[in-house]
PDB file of C-alpha atoms and ligand atoms in Angstrom:
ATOM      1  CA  UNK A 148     -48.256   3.953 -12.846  1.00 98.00           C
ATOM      2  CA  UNK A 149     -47.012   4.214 -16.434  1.00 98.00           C
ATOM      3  CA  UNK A 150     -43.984   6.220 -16.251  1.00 98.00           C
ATOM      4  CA  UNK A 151     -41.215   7.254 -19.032  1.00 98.00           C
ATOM      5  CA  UNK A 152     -37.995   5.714 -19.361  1.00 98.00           C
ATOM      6  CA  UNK A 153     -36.107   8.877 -19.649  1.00 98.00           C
ATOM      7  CA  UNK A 154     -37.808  10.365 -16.396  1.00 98.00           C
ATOM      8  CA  UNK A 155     -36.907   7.598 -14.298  1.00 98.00           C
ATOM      9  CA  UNK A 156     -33.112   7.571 -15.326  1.00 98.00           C
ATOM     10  CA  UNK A 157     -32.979  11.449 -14.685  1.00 98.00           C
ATOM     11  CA  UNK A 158     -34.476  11.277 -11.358  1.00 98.00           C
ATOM     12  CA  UNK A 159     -32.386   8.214 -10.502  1.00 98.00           C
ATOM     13  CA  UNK A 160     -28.824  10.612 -11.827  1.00 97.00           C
ATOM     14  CA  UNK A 161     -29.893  13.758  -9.769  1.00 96.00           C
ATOM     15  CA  UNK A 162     -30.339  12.258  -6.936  1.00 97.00           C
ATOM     16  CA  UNK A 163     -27.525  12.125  -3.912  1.00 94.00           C
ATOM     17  CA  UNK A 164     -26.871   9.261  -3.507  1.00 94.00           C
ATOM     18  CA  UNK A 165     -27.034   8.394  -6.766  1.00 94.00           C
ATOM     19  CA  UNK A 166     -29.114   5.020  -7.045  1.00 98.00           C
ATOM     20  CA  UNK A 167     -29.268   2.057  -9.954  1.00 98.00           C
ATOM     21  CA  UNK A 168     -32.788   1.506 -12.152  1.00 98.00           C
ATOM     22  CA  UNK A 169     -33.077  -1.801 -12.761  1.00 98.00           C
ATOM     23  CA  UNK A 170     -34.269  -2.636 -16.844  1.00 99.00           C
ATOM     24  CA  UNK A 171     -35.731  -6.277 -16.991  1.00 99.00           C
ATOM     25  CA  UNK A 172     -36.168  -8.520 -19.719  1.00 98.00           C
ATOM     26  CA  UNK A 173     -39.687  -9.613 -20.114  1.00 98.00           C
ATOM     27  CA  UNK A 174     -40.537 -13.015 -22.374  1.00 97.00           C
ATOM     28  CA  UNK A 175     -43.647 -14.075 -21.041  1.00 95.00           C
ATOM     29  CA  UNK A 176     -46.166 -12.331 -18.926  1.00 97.00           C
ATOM     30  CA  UNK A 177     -45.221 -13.975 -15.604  1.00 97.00           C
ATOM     31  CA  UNK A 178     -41.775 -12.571 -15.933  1.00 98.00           C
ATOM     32  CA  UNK A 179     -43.491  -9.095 -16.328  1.00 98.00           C
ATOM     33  CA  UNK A 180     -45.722  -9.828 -12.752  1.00 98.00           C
ATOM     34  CA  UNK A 181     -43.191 -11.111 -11.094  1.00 98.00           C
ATOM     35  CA  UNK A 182     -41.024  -7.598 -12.339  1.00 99.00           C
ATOM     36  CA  UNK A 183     -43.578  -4.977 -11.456  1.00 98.00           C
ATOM     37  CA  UNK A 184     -44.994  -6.595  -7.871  1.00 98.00           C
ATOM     38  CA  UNK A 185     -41.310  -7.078  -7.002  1.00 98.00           C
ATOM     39  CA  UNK A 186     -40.667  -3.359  -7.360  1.00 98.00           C
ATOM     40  CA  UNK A 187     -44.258  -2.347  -6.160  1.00 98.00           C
ATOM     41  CA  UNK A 188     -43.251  -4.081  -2.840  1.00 98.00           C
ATOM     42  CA  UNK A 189     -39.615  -2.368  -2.398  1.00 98.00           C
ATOM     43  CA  UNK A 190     -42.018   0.709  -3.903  1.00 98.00           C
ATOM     44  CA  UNK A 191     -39.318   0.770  -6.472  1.00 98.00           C
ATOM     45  CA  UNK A 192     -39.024   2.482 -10.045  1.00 98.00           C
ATOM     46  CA  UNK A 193     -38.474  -0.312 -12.797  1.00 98.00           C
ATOM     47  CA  UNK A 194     -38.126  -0.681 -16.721  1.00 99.00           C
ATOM     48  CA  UNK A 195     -40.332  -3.457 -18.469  1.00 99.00           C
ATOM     49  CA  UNK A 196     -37.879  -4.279 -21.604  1.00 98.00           C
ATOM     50  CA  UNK A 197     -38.460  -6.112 -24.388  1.00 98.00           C
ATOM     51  CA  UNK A 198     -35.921  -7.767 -26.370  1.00 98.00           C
ATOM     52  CA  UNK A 199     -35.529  -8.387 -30.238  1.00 97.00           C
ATOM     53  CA  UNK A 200     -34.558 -11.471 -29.383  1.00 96.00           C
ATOM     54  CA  UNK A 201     -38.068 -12.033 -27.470  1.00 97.00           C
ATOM     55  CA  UNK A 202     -40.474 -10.162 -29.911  1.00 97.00           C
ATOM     56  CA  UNK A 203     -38.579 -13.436 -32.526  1.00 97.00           C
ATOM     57  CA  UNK A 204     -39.553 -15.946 -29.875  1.00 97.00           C
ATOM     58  CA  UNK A 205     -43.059 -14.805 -29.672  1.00 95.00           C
ATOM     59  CA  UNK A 206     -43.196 -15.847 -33.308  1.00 95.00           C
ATOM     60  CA  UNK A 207     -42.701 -11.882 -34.180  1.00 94.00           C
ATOM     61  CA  UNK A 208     -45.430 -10.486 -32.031  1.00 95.00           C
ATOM     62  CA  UNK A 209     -44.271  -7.545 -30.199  1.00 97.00           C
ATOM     63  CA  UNK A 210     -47.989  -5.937 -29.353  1.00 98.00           C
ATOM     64  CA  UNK A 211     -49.678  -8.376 -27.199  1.00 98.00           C
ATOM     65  CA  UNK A 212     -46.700  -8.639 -24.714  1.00 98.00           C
ATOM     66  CA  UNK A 213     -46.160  -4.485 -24.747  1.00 98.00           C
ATOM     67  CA  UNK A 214     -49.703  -4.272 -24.410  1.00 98.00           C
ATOM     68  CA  UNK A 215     -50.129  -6.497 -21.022  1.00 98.00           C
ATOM     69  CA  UNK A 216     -47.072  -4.861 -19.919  1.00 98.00           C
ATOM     70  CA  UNK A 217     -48.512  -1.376 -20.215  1.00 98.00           C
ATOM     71  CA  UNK A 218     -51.696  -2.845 -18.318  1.00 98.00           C
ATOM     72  CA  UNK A 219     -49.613  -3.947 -15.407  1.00 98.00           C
ATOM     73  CA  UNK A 220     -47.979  -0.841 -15.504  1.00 98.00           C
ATOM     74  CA  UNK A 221     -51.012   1.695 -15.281  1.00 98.00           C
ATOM     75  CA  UNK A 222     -52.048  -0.700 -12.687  1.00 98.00           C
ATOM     76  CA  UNK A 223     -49.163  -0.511 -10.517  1.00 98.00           C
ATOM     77  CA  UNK A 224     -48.855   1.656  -7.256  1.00 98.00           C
ATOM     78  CA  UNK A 225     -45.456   2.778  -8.443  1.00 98.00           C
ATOM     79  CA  UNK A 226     -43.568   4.041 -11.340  1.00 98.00           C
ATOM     80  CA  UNK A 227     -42.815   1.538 -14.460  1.00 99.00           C
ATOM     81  CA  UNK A 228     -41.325   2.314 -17.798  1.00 98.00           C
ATOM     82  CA  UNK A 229     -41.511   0.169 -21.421  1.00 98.00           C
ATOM     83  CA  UNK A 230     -38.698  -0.050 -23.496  1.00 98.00           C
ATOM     84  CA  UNK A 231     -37.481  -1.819 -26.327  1.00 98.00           C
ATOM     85  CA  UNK A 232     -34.487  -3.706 -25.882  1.00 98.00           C
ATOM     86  CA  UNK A 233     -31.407  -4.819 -28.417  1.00 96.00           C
ATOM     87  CA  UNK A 234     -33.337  -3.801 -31.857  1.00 96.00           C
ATOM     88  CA  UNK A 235     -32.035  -3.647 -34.790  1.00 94.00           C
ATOM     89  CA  UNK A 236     -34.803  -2.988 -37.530  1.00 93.00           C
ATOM     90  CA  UNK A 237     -36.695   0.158 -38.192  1.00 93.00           C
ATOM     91  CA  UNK A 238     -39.931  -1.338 -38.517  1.00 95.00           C
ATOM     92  CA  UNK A 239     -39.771  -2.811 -34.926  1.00 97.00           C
ATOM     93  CA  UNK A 240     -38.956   0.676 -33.214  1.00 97.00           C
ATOM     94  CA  UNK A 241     -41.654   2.040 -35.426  1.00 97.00           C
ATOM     95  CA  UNK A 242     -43.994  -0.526 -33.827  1.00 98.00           C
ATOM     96  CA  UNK A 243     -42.616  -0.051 -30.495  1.00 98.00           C
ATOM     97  CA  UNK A 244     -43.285   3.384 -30.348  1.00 98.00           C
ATOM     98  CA  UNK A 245     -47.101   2.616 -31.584  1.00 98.00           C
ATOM     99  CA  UNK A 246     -47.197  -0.036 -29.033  1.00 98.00           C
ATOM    100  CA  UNK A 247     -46.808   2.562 -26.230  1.00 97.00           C
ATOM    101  CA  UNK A 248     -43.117   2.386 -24.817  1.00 98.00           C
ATOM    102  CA  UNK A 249     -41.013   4.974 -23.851  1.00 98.00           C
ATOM    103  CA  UNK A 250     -37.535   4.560 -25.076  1.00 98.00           C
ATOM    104  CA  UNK A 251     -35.873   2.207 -27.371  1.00 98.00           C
ATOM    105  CA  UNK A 252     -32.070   0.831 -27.361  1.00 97.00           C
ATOM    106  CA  UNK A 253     -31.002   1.054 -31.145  1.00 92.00           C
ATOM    107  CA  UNK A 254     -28.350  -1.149 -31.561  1.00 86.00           C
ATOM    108  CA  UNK A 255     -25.518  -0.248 -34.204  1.00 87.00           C
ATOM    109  CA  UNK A 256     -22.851  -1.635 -31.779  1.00 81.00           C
ATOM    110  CA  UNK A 257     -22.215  -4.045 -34.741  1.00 82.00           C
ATOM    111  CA  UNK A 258     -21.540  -1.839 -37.113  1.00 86.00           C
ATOM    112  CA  UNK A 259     -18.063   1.062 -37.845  1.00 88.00           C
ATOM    113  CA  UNK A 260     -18.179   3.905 -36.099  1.00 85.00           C
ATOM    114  CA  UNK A 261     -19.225   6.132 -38.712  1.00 89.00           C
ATOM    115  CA  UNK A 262     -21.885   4.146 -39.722  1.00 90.00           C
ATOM    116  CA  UNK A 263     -23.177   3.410 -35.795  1.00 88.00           C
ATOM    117  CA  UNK A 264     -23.470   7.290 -35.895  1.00 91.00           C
ATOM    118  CA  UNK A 265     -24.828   7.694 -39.024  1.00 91.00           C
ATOM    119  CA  UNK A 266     -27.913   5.433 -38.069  1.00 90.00           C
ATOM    120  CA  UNK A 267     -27.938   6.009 -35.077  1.00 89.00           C
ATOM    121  CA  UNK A 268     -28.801   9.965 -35.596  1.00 91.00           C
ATOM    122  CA  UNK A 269     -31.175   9.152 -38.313  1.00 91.00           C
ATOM    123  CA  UNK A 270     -32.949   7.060 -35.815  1.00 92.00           C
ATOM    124  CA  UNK A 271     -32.950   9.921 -32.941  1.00 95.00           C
ATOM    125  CA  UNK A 272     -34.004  12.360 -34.949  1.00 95.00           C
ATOM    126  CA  UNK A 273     -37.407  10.394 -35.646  1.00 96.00           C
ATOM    127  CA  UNK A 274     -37.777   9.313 -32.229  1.00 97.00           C
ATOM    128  CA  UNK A 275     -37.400  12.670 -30.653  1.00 97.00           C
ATOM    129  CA  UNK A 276     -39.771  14.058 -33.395  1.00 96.00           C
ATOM    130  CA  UNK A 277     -42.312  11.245 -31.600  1.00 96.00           C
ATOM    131  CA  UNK A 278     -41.135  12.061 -27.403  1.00 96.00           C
ATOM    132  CA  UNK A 279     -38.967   8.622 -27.351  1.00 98.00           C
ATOM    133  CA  UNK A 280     -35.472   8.423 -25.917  1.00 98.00           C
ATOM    134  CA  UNK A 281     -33.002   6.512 -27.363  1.00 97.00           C
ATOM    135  CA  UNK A 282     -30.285   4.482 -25.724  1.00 97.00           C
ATOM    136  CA  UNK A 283     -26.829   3.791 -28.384  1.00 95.00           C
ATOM    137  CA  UNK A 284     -24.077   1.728 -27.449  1.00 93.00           C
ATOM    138  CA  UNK A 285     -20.937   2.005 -27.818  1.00 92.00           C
ATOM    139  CA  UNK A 286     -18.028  -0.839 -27.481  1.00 91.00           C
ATOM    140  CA  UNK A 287     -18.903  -3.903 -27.896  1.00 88.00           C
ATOM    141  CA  UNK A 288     -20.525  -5.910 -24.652  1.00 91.00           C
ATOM    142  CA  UNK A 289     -20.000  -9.964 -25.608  1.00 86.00           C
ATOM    143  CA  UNK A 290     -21.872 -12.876 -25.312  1.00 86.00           C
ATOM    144  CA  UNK A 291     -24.562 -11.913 -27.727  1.00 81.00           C
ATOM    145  CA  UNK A 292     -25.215 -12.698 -31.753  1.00 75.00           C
ATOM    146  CA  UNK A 293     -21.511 -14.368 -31.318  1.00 75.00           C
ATOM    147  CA  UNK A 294     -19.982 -11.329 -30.274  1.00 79.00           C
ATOM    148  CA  UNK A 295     -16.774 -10.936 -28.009  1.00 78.00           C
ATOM    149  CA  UNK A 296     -16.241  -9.295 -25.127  1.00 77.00           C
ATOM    150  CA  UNK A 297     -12.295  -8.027 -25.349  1.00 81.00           C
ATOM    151  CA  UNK A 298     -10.068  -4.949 -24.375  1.00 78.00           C
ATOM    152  CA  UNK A 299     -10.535  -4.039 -27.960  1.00 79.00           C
ATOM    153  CA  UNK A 300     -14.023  -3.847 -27.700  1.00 92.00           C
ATOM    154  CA  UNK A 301     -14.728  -1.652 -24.436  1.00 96.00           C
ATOM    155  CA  UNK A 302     -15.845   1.978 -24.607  1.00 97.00           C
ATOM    156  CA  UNK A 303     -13.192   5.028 -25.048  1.00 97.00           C
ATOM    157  CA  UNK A 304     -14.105   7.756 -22.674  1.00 98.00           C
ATOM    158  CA  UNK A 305     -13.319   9.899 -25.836  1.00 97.00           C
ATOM    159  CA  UNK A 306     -15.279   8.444 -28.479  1.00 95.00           C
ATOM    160  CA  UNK A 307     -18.193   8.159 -25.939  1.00 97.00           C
ATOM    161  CA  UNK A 308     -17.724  12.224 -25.903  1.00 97.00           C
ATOM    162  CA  UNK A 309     -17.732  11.967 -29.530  1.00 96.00           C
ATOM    163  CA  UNK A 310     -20.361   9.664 -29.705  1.00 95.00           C
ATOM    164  CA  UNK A 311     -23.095  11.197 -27.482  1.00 97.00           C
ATOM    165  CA  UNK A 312     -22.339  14.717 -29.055  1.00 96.00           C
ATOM    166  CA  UNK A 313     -22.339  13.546 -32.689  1.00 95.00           C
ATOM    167  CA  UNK A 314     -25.671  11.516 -31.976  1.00 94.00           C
ATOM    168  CA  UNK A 315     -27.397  13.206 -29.793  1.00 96.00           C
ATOM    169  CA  UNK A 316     -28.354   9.336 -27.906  1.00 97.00           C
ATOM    170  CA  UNK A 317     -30.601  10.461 -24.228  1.00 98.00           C
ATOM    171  CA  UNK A 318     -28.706   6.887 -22.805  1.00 98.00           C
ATOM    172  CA  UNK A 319     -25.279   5.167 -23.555  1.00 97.00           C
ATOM    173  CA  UNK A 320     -24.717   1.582 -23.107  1.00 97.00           C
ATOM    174  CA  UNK A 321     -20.794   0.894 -22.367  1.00 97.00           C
ATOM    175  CA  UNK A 322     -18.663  -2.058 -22.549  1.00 97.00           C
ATOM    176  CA  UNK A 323     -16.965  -2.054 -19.394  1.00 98.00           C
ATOM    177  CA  UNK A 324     -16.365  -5.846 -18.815  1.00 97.00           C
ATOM    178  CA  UNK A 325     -20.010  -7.534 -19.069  1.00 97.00           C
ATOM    179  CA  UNK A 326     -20.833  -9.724 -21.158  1.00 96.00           C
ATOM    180  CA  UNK A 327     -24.030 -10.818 -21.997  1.00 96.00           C
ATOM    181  CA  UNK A 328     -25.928 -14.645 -20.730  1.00 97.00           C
ATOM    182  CA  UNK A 329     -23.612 -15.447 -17.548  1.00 97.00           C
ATOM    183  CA  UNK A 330     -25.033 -17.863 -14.892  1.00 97.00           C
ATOM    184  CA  UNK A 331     -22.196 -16.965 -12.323  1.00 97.00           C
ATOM    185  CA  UNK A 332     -21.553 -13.675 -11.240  1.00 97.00           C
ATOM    186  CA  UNK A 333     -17.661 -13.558 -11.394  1.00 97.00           C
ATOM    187  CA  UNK A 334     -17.203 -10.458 -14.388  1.00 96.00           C
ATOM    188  CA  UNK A 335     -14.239  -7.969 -13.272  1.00 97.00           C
ATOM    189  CA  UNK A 336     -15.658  -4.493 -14.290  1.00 97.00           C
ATOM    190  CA  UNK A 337     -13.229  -2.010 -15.144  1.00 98.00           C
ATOM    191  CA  UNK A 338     -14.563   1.023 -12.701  1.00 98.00           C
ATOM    192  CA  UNK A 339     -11.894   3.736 -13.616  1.00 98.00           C
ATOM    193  CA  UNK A 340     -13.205   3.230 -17.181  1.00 98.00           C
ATOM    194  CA  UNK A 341     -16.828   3.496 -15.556  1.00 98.00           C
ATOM    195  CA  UNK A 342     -15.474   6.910 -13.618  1.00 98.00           C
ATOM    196  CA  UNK A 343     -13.914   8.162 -16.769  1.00 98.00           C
ATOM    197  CA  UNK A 344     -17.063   7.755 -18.995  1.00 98.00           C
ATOM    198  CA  UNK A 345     -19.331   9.565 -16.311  1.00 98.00           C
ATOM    199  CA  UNK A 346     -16.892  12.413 -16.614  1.00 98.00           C
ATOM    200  CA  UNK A 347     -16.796  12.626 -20.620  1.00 98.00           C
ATOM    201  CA  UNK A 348     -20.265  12.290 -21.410  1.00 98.00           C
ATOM    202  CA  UNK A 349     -23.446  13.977 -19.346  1.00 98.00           C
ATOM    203  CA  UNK A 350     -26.500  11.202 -20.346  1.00 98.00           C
ATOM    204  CA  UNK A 351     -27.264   8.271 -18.112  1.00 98.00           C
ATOM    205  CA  UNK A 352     -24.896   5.311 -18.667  1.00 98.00           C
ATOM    206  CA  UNK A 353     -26.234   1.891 -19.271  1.00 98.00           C
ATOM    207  CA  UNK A 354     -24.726  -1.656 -18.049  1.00 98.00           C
ATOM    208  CA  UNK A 355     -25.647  -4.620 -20.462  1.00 98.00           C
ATOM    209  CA  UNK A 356     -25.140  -8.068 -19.342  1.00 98.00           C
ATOM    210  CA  UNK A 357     -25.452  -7.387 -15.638  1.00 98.00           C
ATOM    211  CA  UNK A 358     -26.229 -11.108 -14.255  1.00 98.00           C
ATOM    212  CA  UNK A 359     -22.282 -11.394 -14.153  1.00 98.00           C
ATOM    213  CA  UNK A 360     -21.424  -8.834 -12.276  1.00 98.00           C
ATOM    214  CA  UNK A 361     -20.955  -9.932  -7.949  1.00 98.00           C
ATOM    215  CA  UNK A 362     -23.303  -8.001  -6.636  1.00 98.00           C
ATOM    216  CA  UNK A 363     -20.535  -5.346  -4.338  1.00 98.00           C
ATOM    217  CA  UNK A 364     -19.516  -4.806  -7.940  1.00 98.00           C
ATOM    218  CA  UNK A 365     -22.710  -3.190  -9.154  1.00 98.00           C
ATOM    219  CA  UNK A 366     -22.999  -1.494  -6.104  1.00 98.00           C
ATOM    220  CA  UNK A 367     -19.686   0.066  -6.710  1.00 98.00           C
ATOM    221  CA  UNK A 368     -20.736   0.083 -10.862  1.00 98.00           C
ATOM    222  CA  UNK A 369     -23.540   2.171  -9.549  1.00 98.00           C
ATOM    223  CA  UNK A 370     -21.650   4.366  -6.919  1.00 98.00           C
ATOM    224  CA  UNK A 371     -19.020   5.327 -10.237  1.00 98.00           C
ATOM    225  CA  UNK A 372     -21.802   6.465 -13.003  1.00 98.00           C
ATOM    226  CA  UNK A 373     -23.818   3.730 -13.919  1.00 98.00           C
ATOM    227  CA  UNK A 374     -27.754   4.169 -14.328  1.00 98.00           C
ATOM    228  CA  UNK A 375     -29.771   1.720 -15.382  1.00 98.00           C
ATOM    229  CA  UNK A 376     -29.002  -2.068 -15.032  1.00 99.00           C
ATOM    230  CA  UNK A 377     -30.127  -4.379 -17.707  1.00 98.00           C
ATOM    231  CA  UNK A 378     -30.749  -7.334 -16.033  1.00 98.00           C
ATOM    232  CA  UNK A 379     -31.882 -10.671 -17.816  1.00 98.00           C
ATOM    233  CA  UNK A 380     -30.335 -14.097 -17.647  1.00 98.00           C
ATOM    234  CA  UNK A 381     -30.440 -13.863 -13.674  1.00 98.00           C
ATOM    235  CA  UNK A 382     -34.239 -13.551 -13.742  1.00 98.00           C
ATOM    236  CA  UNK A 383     -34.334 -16.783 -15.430  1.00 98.00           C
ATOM    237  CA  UNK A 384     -31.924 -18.452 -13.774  1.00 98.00           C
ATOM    238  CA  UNK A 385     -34.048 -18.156 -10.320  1.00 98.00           C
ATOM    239  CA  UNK A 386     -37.432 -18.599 -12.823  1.00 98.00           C
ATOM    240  CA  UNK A 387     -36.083 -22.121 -14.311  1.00 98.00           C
ATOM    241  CA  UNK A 388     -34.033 -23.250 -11.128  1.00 98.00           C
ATOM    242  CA  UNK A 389     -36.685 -23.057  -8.954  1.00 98.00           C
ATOM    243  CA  UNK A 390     -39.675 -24.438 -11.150  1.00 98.00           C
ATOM    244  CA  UNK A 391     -37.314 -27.605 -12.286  1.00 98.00           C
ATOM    245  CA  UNK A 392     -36.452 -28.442  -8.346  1.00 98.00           C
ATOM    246  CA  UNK A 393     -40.733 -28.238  -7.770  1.00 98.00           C
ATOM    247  CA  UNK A 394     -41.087 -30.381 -10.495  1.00 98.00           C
ATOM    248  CA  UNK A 395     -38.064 -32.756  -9.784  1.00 98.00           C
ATOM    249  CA  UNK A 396     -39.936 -33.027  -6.277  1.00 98.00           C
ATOM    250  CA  UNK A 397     -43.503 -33.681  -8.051  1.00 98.00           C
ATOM    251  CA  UNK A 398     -43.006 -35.306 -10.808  1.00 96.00           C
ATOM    252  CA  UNK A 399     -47.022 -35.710 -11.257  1.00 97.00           C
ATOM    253  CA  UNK A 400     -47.266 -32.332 -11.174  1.00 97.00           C
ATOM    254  CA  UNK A 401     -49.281 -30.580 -14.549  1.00 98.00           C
ATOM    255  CA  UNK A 402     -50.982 -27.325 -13.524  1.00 98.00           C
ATOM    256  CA  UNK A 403     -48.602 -24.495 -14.715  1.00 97.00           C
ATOM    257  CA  UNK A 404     -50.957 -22.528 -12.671  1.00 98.00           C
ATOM    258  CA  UNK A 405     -48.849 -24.265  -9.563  1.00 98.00           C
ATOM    259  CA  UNK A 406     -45.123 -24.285 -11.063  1.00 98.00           C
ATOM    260  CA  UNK A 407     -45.944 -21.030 -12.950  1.00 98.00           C
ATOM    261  CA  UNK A 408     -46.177 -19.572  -9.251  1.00 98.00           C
ATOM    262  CA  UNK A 409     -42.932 -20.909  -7.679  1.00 98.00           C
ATOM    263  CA  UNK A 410     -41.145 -19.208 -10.775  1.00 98.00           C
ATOM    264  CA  UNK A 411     -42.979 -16.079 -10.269  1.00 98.00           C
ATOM    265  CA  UNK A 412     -42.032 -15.584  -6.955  1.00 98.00           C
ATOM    266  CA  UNK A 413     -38.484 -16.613  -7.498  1.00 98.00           C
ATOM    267  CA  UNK A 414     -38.271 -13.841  -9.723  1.00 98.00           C
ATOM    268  CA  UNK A 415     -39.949 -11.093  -7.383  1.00 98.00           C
ATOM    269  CA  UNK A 416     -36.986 -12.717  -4.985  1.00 98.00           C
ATOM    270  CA  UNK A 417     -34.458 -11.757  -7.524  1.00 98.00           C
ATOM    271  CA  UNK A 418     -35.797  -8.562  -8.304  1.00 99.00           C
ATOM    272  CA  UNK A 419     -36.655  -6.985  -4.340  1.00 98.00           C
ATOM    273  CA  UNK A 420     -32.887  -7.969  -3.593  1.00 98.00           C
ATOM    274  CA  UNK A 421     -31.379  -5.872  -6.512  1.00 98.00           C
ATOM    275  CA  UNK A 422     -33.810  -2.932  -5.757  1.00 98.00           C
ATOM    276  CA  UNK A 423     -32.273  -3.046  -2.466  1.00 98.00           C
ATOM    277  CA  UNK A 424     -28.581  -3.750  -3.442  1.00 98.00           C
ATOM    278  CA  UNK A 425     -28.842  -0.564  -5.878  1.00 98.00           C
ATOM    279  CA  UNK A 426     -30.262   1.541  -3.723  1.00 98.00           C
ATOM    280  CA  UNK A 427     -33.651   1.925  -5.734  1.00 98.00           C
ATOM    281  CA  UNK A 428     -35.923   1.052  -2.995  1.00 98.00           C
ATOM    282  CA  UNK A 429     -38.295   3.288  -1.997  1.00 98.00           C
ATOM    283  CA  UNK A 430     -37.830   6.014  -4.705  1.00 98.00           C
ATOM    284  CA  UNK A 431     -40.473   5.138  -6.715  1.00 96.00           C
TER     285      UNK A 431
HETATM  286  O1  G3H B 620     -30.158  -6.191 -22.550  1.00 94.45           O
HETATM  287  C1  G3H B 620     -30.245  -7.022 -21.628  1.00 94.45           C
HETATM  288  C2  G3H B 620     -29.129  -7.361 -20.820  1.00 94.45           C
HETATM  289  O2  G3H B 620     -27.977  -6.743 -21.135  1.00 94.45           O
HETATM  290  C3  G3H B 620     -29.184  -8.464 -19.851  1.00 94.45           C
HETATM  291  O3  G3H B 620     -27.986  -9.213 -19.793  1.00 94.45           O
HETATM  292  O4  G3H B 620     -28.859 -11.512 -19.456  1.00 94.45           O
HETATM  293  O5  G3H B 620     -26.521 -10.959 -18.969  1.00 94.45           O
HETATM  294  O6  G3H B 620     -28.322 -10.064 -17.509  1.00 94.45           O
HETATM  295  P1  G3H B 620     -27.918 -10.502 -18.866  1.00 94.45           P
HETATM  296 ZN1   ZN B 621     -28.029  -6.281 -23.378  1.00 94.45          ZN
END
């Protein structure tokens, strides 16, 4: 069933134990079936996303994929959510929230402080006007557009206070040691920081670049405050690994019907073990 972003992050925040919602990038529809019967079968909640990144890869097109995503959504025997992930333009959100998702992260990360509040209110204000939550970051989480992960860059407990009050964001993504595109899973999260955010600020807290994180690390990420874990380049690791060894072992092999498959289901691998891990299974 089609379910709202906001809804699932709430439910996942009151409960005791608290649990993780996993957010997965989607670039082509496989990814999303592979994403929603993964969760369906550990009767999961989970969050379609959509980068910017992906709407540029699909030569600009942002509708067609939200649109088969909301089908397989409805469709679904448990809860799944549509957001819009990493944007940076007005126009896209705008055509987001047309599109039919729930929530949108508005990133300003890049920008000063001031001005990442500035937009980043004027951008609440018409989202809330329209039902849509909005996830701001804060810090700086590396390893995207040629940004840095440092000590420099990770999220004050005090400025998140700051932040969330002067904003008025519904989610906060936090730089807490991620960084973004890792293919090993050997990131050292700073959890006191994780502890101390969860005390200063009261709306769900969001982990970027989770693929490098060792997996009793997000469990422990998850146990401290964190809510909803993007997840991305780990999907594709499983998606490409697996289809290149089929095809290094068939080299005749055209049908994308066939390899297509083998990806698929190393994604719904991927995804059923992190439902698990995070404690999301069965609370959908
Ligand atoms: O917004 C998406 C993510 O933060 C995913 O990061 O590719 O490192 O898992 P990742
Ligand atoms: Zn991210």
């Amino acid at each position: 069933m089609l379910a709202r972003t906001q809804d699932l992050l709430e439910a996942a925040m009151r409960s005791q134990p608290r649990y993780g919602v996993l957010a997965c990038n989607v670039i082509e529809l496989g990814h999303a079936e592979a994403i929603v019967q993964g969760a369906a079968a550990e009767r999961a909640p989970i969050i379609l996303q959509i980068s910017q990144n992906a709407v540029r890869y699909r030569i600009g097109a942002l509708e067609p994929l939200v649109a088969a995503c909301r089908e397989l959504a409805i469709a679904s025997s448990t809860p799944v959510a549509l957001h819009l992930d990493h944007a940076t333009t007005y126009d896209l959100c705008e055509r987001a929230a047309a599109a039919g998702m729930s929530s949108i992260m508005f990133d300003a990360s890049a920008a000063s402080h001031a001005r990442n509040i500035e937009i980043t209110a004027t951008e609440i204000r018409w989202a809330h006007d329209l039902g849509l939550a909005i996830e701001g970051e804060l810090g700086i989480v590396g390893g995207k557009d040629g940004a840095i992960t440092s000590l420099a860059g990770m999220t004050d407990p005090q400025a998140a206070m700051d932040y969330v009050t002067a904003t008025g964001v519904d989610a906060l993504a936090v730089a807490v040691g991620t960084e973004h595109g890792m293919t090993e899973q050997v990131v050292v999260l700073d959890f006191d920081r994780i502890s101390a955010l969860r005390e200063a600020v009261a709306v769900p807290l969001v982990l970027h670049g989770s693929s490098g994180v060792p997996d009793d690390s997000l469990v422990e990420a998850v146990q401290r405050g964190i809510v909803k874990v993007n997840l991305a380049t780990q999907l594709n690791v499983a998606f490409t690994g697996a289809i290149r060894r089929f095809l290094d072992d068939n080299a005749q092999m055209v049908d994308p019907r066939t390899y297509g498959a083998v990806g698929r289901a190393a994604i719904e691998q991927v995804i059923r073990a992190k439902c698990r891990l995070l404690g999301a299974s069965g609370k959908g």
